């Protein structure tokens, strides 16, 4: 079974990325241990930045495919 990659599918991925990014911010970056362990914080920040890049890219692709 092949899934349709329609506008909703792209929007759904944006929503999932937003959810994960919010969790990373709320539960990982704001955690007291992360505040103390700078090396770990940098690693989590790097992951968050990559997810943010993916969010922006999917938003761009969605706009290009469905909003032009």
PDB file of N, CA and C in Angstrom:
ATOM      1  N   UNK A   1       0.839  -1.184   0.000  1.00  0.00           N
ATOM      2  CA  UNK A   1       0.000   0.000   0.000  1.00  0.00           C
ATOM      3  C   UNK A   1       0.883   1.246   0.000  1.00  0.00           C
ATOM      4  N   UNK A   2       0.698   2.080  -0.983  1.00  0.00           N
ATOM      5  CA  UNK A   2       1.478   3.307  -1.092  1.00  0.00           C
ATOM      6  C   UNK A   2       0.671   4.476  -0.525  1.00  0.00           C
ATOM      7  N   UNK A   3       1.301   5.238   0.343  1.00  0.00           N
ATOM      8  CA  UNK A   3       0.623   6.379   0.952  1.00  0.00           C
ATOM      9  C   UNK A   3       0.700   7.595   0.044  1.00  0.00           C
ATOM     10  N   UNK A   4      -0.356   8.387   0.059  1.00  0.00           N
ATOM     11  CA  UNK A   4      -0.370   9.650  -0.670  1.00  0.00           C
ATOM     12  C   UNK A   4       0.399  10.695   0.126  1.00  0.00           C
ATOM     13  N   UNK A   5       1.269  11.386  -0.532  1.00  0.00           N
ATOM     14  CA  UNK A   5       1.937  12.524   0.108  1.00  0.00           C
ATOM     15  C   UNK A   5       1.232  13.791  -0.358  1.00  0.00           C
ATOM     16  N   UNK A   6       0.101  14.055   0.258  1.00  0.00           N
ATOM     17  CA  UNK A   6      -0.678  15.230  -0.091  1.00  0.00           C
ATOM     18  C   UNK A   6      -0.353  16.375   0.867  1.00  0.00           C
ATOM     19  N   UNK A   7      -1.060  17.477   0.688  1.00  0.00           N
ATOM     20  CA  UNK A   7      -0.813  18.657   1.525  1.00  0.00           C
ATOM     21  C   UNK A   7      -0.955  18.316   3.011  1.00  0.00           C
ATOM     22  N   UNK A   8      -1.959  17.501   3.351  1.00  0.00           N
ATOM     23  CA  UNK A   8      -2.160  17.136   4.743  1.00  0.00           C
ATOM     24  C   UNK A   8      -0.955  16.378   5.296  1.00  0.00           C
ATOM     25  N   UNK A   9      -0.372  15.497   4.494  1.00  0.00           N
ATOM     26  CA  UNK A   9       0.795  14.723   4.947  1.00  0.00           C
ATOM     27  C   UNK A   9       1.959  15.642   5.305  1.00  0.00           C
ATOM     28  N   UNK A  10       2.190  16.659   4.497  1.00  0.00           N
ATOM     29  CA  UNK A  10       3.267  17.612   4.776  1.00  0.00           C
ATOM     30  C   UNK A  10       2.951  18.426   6.030  1.00  0.00           C
ATOM     31  N   UNK A  11       1.693  18.851   6.141  1.00  0.00           N
ATOM     32  CA  UNK A  11       1.295  19.616   7.324  1.00  0.00           C
ATOM     33  C   UNK A  11       1.405  18.752   8.585  1.00  0.00           C
ATOM     34  N   UNK A  12       1.046  17.493   8.452  1.00  0.00           N
ATOM     35  CA  UNK A  12       1.150  16.577   9.589  1.00  0.00           C
ATOM     36  C   UNK A  12       2.600  16.429  10.044  1.00  0.00           C
ATOM     37  N   UNK A  13       3.536  16.324   9.098  1.00  0.00           N
ATOM     38  CA  UNK A  13       4.948  16.241   9.468  1.00  0.00           C
ATOM     39  C   UNK A  13       5.403  17.519  10.159  1.00  0.00           C
ATOM     40  N   UNK A  14       4.956  18.670   9.658  1.00  0.00           N
ATOM     41  CA  UNK A  14       5.276  19.935  10.342  1.00  0.00           C
ATOM     42  C   UNK A  14       4.786  19.910  11.781  1.00  0.00           C
ATOM     43  N   UNK A  15       3.564  19.426  11.975  1.00  0.00           N
ATOM     44  CA  UNK A  15       2.999  19.344  13.316  1.00  0.00           C
ATOM     45  C   UNK A  15       3.818  18.410  14.204  1.00  0.00           C
ATOM     46  N   UNK A  16       4.222  17.259  13.677  1.00  0.00           N
ATOM     47  CA  UNK A  16       5.015  16.300  14.459  1.00  0.00           C
ATOM     48  C   UNK A  16       6.377  16.885  14.823  1.00  0.00           C
ATOM     49  N   UNK A  17       7.006  17.572  13.879  1.00  0.00           N
ATOM     50  CA  UNK A  17       8.289  18.210  14.175  1.00  0.00           C
ATOM     51  C   UNK A  17       8.121  19.277  15.254  1.00  0.00           C
ATOM     52  N   UNK A  18       7.056  20.055  15.159  1.00  0.00           N
ATOM     53  CA  UNK A  18       6.796  21.078  16.175  1.00  0.00           C
ATOM     54  C   UNK A  18       6.610  20.432  17.552  1.00  0.00           C
ATOM     55  N   UNK A  19       5.876  19.339  17.588  1.00  0.00           N
ATOM     56  CA  UNK A  19       5.648  18.631  18.845  1.00  0.00           C
ATOM     57  C   UNK A  19       6.969  18.156  19.455  1.00  0.00           C
ATOM     58  N   UNK A  20       7.809  17.549  18.641  1.00  0.00           N
ATOM     59  CA  UNK A  20       9.108  17.046  19.128  1.00  0.00           C
ATOM     60  C   UNK A  20       9.979  18.212  19.585  1.00  0.00           C
ATOM     61  N   UNK A  21      10.033  19.278  18.801  1.00  0.00           N
ATOM     62  CA  UNK A  21      10.843  20.441  19.185  1.00  0.00           C
ATOM     63  C   UNK A  21      10.359  21.046  20.503  1.00  0.00           C
ATOM     64  N   UNK A  22       9.059  21.110  20.686  1.00  0.00           N
ATOM     65  CA  UNK A  22       8.514  21.630  21.947  1.00  0.00           C
ATOM     66  C   UNK A  22       8.916  20.742  23.117  1.00  0.00           C
ATOM     67  N   UNK A  23       8.868  19.430  22.912  1.00  0.00           N
ATOM     68  CA  UNK A  23       9.285  18.499  23.965  1.00  0.00           C
ATOM     69  C   UNK A  23      10.766  18.632  24.273  1.00  0.00           C
ATOM     70  N   UNK A  24      11.586  18.785  23.249  1.00  0.00           N
ATOM     71  CA  UNK A  24      13.024  18.962  23.463  1.00  0.00           C
ATOM     72  C   UNK A  24      13.263  20.214  24.298  1.00  0.00           C
ATOM     73  N   UNK A  25      12.610  21.299  23.944  1.00  0.00           N
ATOM     74  CA  UNK A  25      12.778  22.545  24.697  1.00  0.00           C
ATOM     75  C   UNK A  25      12.261  22.422  26.131  1.00  0.00           C
ATOM     76  N   UNK A  26      11.054  21.894  26.263  1.00  0.00           N
ATOM     77  CA  UNK A  26      10.403  21.864  27.578  1.00  0.00           C
ATOM     78  C   UNK A  26      11.001  20.828  28.535  1.00  0.00           C
ATOM     79  N   UNK A  27      11.380  19.684  27.997  1.00  0.00           N
ATOM     80  CA  UNK A  27      11.771  18.587  28.881  1.00  0.00           C
ATOM     81  C   UNK A  27      13.256  18.241  28.857  1.00  0.00           C
ATOM     82  N   UNK A  28      13.972  18.664  27.840  1.00  0.00           N
ATOM     83  CA  UNK A  28      15.404  18.372  27.785  1.00  0.00           C
ATOM     84  C   UNK A  28      16.245  19.621  28.026  1.00  0.00           C
ATOM     85  N   UNK A  29      16.035  20.656  27.230  1.00  0.00           N
ATOM     86  CA  UNK A  29      16.864  21.855  27.391  1.00  0.00           C
ATOM     87  C   UNK A  29      16.578  22.585  28.693  1.00  0.00           C
ATOM     88  N   UNK A  30      15.357  22.508  29.175  1.00  0.00           N
ATOM     89  CA  UNK A  30      15.014  23.175  30.432  1.00  0.00           C
ATOM     90  C   UNK A  30      15.270  22.314  31.662  1.00  0.00           C
ATOM     91  N   UNK A  31      15.747  21.111  31.463  1.00  0.00           N
ATOM     92  CA  UNK A  31      16.001  20.216  32.603  1.00  0.00           C
ATOM     93  C   UNK A  31      17.204  20.720  33.404  1.00  0.00           C
ATOM     94  N   UNK A  32      17.158  20.663  34.736  1.00  0.00           N
ATOM     95  CA  UNK A  32      18.255  21.166  35.567  1.00  0.00           C
ATOM     96  C   UNK A  32      19.604  20.497  35.280  1.00  0.00           C
ATOM     97  N   UNK A  33      19.599  19.216  34.985  1.00  0.00           N
ATOM     98  CA  UNK A  33      20.870  18.537  34.682  1.00  0.00           C
ATOM     99  C   UNK A  33      21.464  19.095  33.390  1.00  0.00           C
ATOM    100  N   UNK A  34      20.604  19.344  32.413  1.00  0.00           N
ATOM    101  CA  UNK A  34      21.087  19.906  31.144  1.00  0.00           C
ATOM    102  C   UNK A  34      21.681  21.288  31.356  1.00  0.00           C
ATOM    103  N   UNK A  35      21.140  22.021  32.303  1.00  0.00           N
ATOM    104  CA  UNK A  35      21.697  23.337  32.611  1.00  0.00           C
ATOM    105  C   UNK A  35      23.105  23.205  33.194  1.00  0.00           C
ATOM    106  N   UNK A  36      23.344  22.141  33.916  1.00  0.00           N
ATOM    107  CA  UNK A  36      24.626  21.918  34.583  1.00  0.00           C
ATOM    108  C   UNK A  36      25.652  21.241  33.670  1.00  0.00           C
ATOM    109  N   UNK A  37      25.206  20.302  32.863  1.00  0.00           N
ATOM    110  CA  UNK A  37      26.105  19.525  31.993  1.00  0.00           C
ATOM    111  C   UNK A  37      26.184  20.169  30.613  1.00  0.00           C
ATOM    112  N   UNK A  38      27.145  21.047  30.436  1.00  0.00           N
ATOM    113  CA  UNK A  38      27.252  21.868  29.231  1.00  0.00           C
ATOM    114  C   UNK A  38      27.484  21.038  27.967  1.00  0.00           C
ATOM    115  N   UNK A  39      28.266  19.968  28.069  1.00  0.00           N
ATOM    116  CA  UNK A  39      28.525  19.131  26.890  1.00  0.00           C
ATOM    117  C   UNK A  39      27.235  18.478  26.401  1.00  0.00           C
ATOM    118  N   UNK A  40      26.455  17.978  27.340  1.00  0.00           N
ATOM    119  CA  UNK A  40      25.177  17.360  26.991  1.00  0.00           C
ATOM    120  C   UNK A  40      24.237  18.413  26.403  1.00  0.00           C
ATOM    121  N   UNK A  41      24.208  19.584  27.003  1.00  0.00           N
ATOM    122  CA  UNK A  41      23.364  20.666  26.494  1.00  0.00           C
ATOM    123  C   UNK A  41      23.703  20.994  25.046  1.00  0.00           C
ATOM    124  N   UNK A  42      24.986  21.081  24.731  1.00  0.00           N
ATOM    125  CA  UNK A  42      25.392  21.388  23.354  1.00  0.00           C
ATOM    126  C   UNK A  42      24.933  20.300  22.391  1.00  0.00           C
ATOM    127  N   UNK A  43      24.998  19.047  22.824  1.00  0.00           N
ATOM    128  CA  UNK A  43      24.552  17.943  21.984  1.00  0.00           C
ATOM    129  C   UNK A  43      23.045  18.029  21.718  1.00  0.00           C
ATOM    130  N   UNK A  44      22.274  18.333  22.753  1.00  0.00           N
ATOM    131  CA  UNK A  44      20.824  18.454  22.598  1.00  0.00           C
ATOM    132  C   UNK A  44      20.488  19.666  21.736  1.00  0.00           C
ATOM    133  N   UNK A  45      21.205  20.760  21.928  1.00  0.00           N
ATOM    134  CA  UNK A  45      20.989  21.945  21.100  1.00  0.00           C
ATOM    135  C   UNK A  45      21.271  21.651  19.633  1.00  0.00           C
ATOM    136  N   UNK A  46      22.311  20.874  19.374  1.00  0.00           N
ATOM    137  CA  UNK A  46      22.648  20.505  17.996  1.00  0.00           C
ATOM    138  C   UNK A  46      21.514  19.692  17.370  1.00  0.00           C
ATOM    139  N   UNK A  47      20.984  18.740  18.122  1.00  0.00           N
ATOM    140  CA  UNK A  47      19.859  17.939  17.631  1.00  0.00           C
ATOM    141  C   UNK A  47      18.635  18.826  17.387  1.00  0.00           C
ATOM    142  N   UNK A  48      18.376  19.734  18.307  1.00  0.00           N
ATOM    143  CA  UNK A  48      17.245  20.647  18.159  1.00  0.00           C
ATOM    144  C   UNK A  48      17.409  21.527  16.927  1.00  0.00           C
ATOM    145  N   UNK A  49      18.610  21.996  16.687  1.00  0.00           N
ATOM    146  CA  UNK A  49      18.865  22.824  15.501  1.00  0.00           C
ATOM    147  C   UNK A  49      18.628  22.041  14.216  1.00  0.00           C
ATOM    148  N   UNK A  50      19.023  20.775  14.187  1.00  0.00           N
ATOM    149  CA  UNK A  50      18.800  19.934  13.002  1.00  0.00           C
ATOM    150  C   UNK A  50      17.299  19.716  12.778  1.00  0.00           C
ATOM    151  N   UNK A  51      16.567  19.465  13.861  1.00  0.00           N
ATOM    152  CA  UNK A  51      15.115  19.304  13.743  1.00  0.00           C
ATOM    153  C   UNK A  51      14.460  20.613  13.283  1.00  0.00           C
ATOM    154  N   UNK A  52      14.967  21.738  13.761  1.00  0.00           N
ATOM    155  CA  UNK A  52      14.453  23.043  13.317  1.00  0.00           C
ATOM    156  C   UNK A  52      14.707  23.244  11.833  1.00  0.00           C
ATOM    157  N   UNK A  53      15.877  22.838  11.378  1.00  0.00           N
ATOM    158  CA  UNK A  53      16.192  22.920   9.949  1.00  0.00           C
ATOM    159  C   UNK A  53      15.224  22.064   9.136  1.00  0.00           C
ATOM    160  N   UNK A  54      14.926  20.859   9.631  1.00  0.00           N
ATOM    161  CA  UNK A  54      13.983  19.969   8.945  1.00  0.00           C
ATOM    162  C   UNK A  54      12.595  20.602   8.908  1.00  0.00           C
ATOM    163  N   UNK A  55      12.184  21.222  10.004  1.00  0.00           N
ATOM    164  CA  UNK A  55      10.891  21.905  10.067  1.00  0.00           C
ATOM    165  C   UNK A  55      10.806  22.996   8.997  1.00  0.00           C
ATOM    166  N   UNK A  56      11.843  23.815   8.927  1.00  0.00           N
ATOM    167  CA  UNK A  56      11.867  24.893   7.941  1.00  0.00           C
ATOM    168  C   UNK A  56      11.847  24.348   6.515  1.00  0.00           C
ATOM    169  N   UNK A  57      12.585  23.276   6.278  1.00  0.00           N
ATOM    170  CA  UNK A  57      12.657  22.702   4.935  1.00  0.00           C
ATOM    171  C   UNK A  57      11.318  22.094   4.520  1.00  0.00           C
ATOM    172  N   UNK A  58      10.660  21.375   5.409  1.00  0.00           N
ATOM    173  CA  UNK A  58       9.356  20.807   5.080  1.00  0.00           C
ATOM    174  C   UNK A  58       8.337  21.922   4.836  1.00  0.00           C
ATOM    175  N   UNK A  59       8.402  22.979   5.625  1.00  0.00           N
ATOM    176  CA  UNK A  59       7.522  24.128   5.404  1.00  0.00           C
ATOM    177  C   UNK A  59       7.753  24.753   4.041  1.00  0.00           C
ATOM    178  N   UNK A  60       9.012  24.864   3.658  1.00  0.00           N
ATOM    179  CA  UNK A  60       9.348  25.426   2.343  1.00  0.00           C
ATOM    180  C   UNK A  60       8.818  24.527   1.238  1.00  0.00           C
ATOM    181  N   UNK A  61       9.054  23.225   1.368  1.00  0.00           N
ATOM    182  CA  UNK A  61       8.598  22.274   0.350  1.00  0.00           C
ATOM    183  C   UNK A  61       7.074  22.301   0.238  1.00  0.00           C
ATOM    184  N   UNK A  62       6.387  22.305   1.385  1.00  0.00           N
ATOM    185  CA  UNK A  62       4.928  22.352   1.369  1.00  0.00           C
ATOM    186  C   UNK A  62       4.449  23.601   0.633  1.00  0.00           C
ATOM    187  N   UNK A  63       5.050  24.731   0.926  1.00  0.00           N
ATOM    188  CA  UNK A  63       4.669  25.977   0.263  1.00  0.00           C
ATOM    189  C   UNK A  63       4.888  25.874  -1.239  1.00  0.00           C
ATOM    190  N   UNK A  64       6.054  25.372  -1.639  1.00  0.00           N
ATOM    191  CA  UNK A  64       6.381  25.233  -3.058  1.00  0.00           C
ATOM    192  C   UNK A  64       5.403  24.319  -3.790  1.00  0.00           C
ATOM    193  N   UNK A  65       5.028  23.230  -3.151  1.00  0.00           N
ATOM    194  CA  UNK A  65       4.163  22.239  -3.797  1.00  0.00           C
ATOM    195  C   UNK A  65       2.691  22.633  -3.814  1.00  0.00           C
ATOM    196  N   UNK A  66       2.223  23.286  -2.743  1.00  0.00           N
ATOM    197  CA  UNK A  66       0.786  23.436  -2.599  1.00  0.00           C
ATOM    198  C   UNK A  66       0.276  24.874  -2.491  1.00  0.00           C
ATOM    199  N   UNK A  67       1.147  25.828  -2.270  1.00  0.00           N
ATOM    200  CA  UNK A  67       0.669  27.194  -2.045  1.00  0.00           C
ATOM    201  C   UNK A  67       0.977  28.153  -3.185  1.00  0.00           C
ATOM    202  N   UNK A  68       1.797  27.739  -4.115  1.00  0.00           N
ATOM    203  CA  UNK A  68       2.146  28.638  -5.220  1.00  0.00           C
ATOM    204  C   UNK A  68       1.035  28.762  -6.222  1.00  0.00           C
TER     205      UNK A  68
END
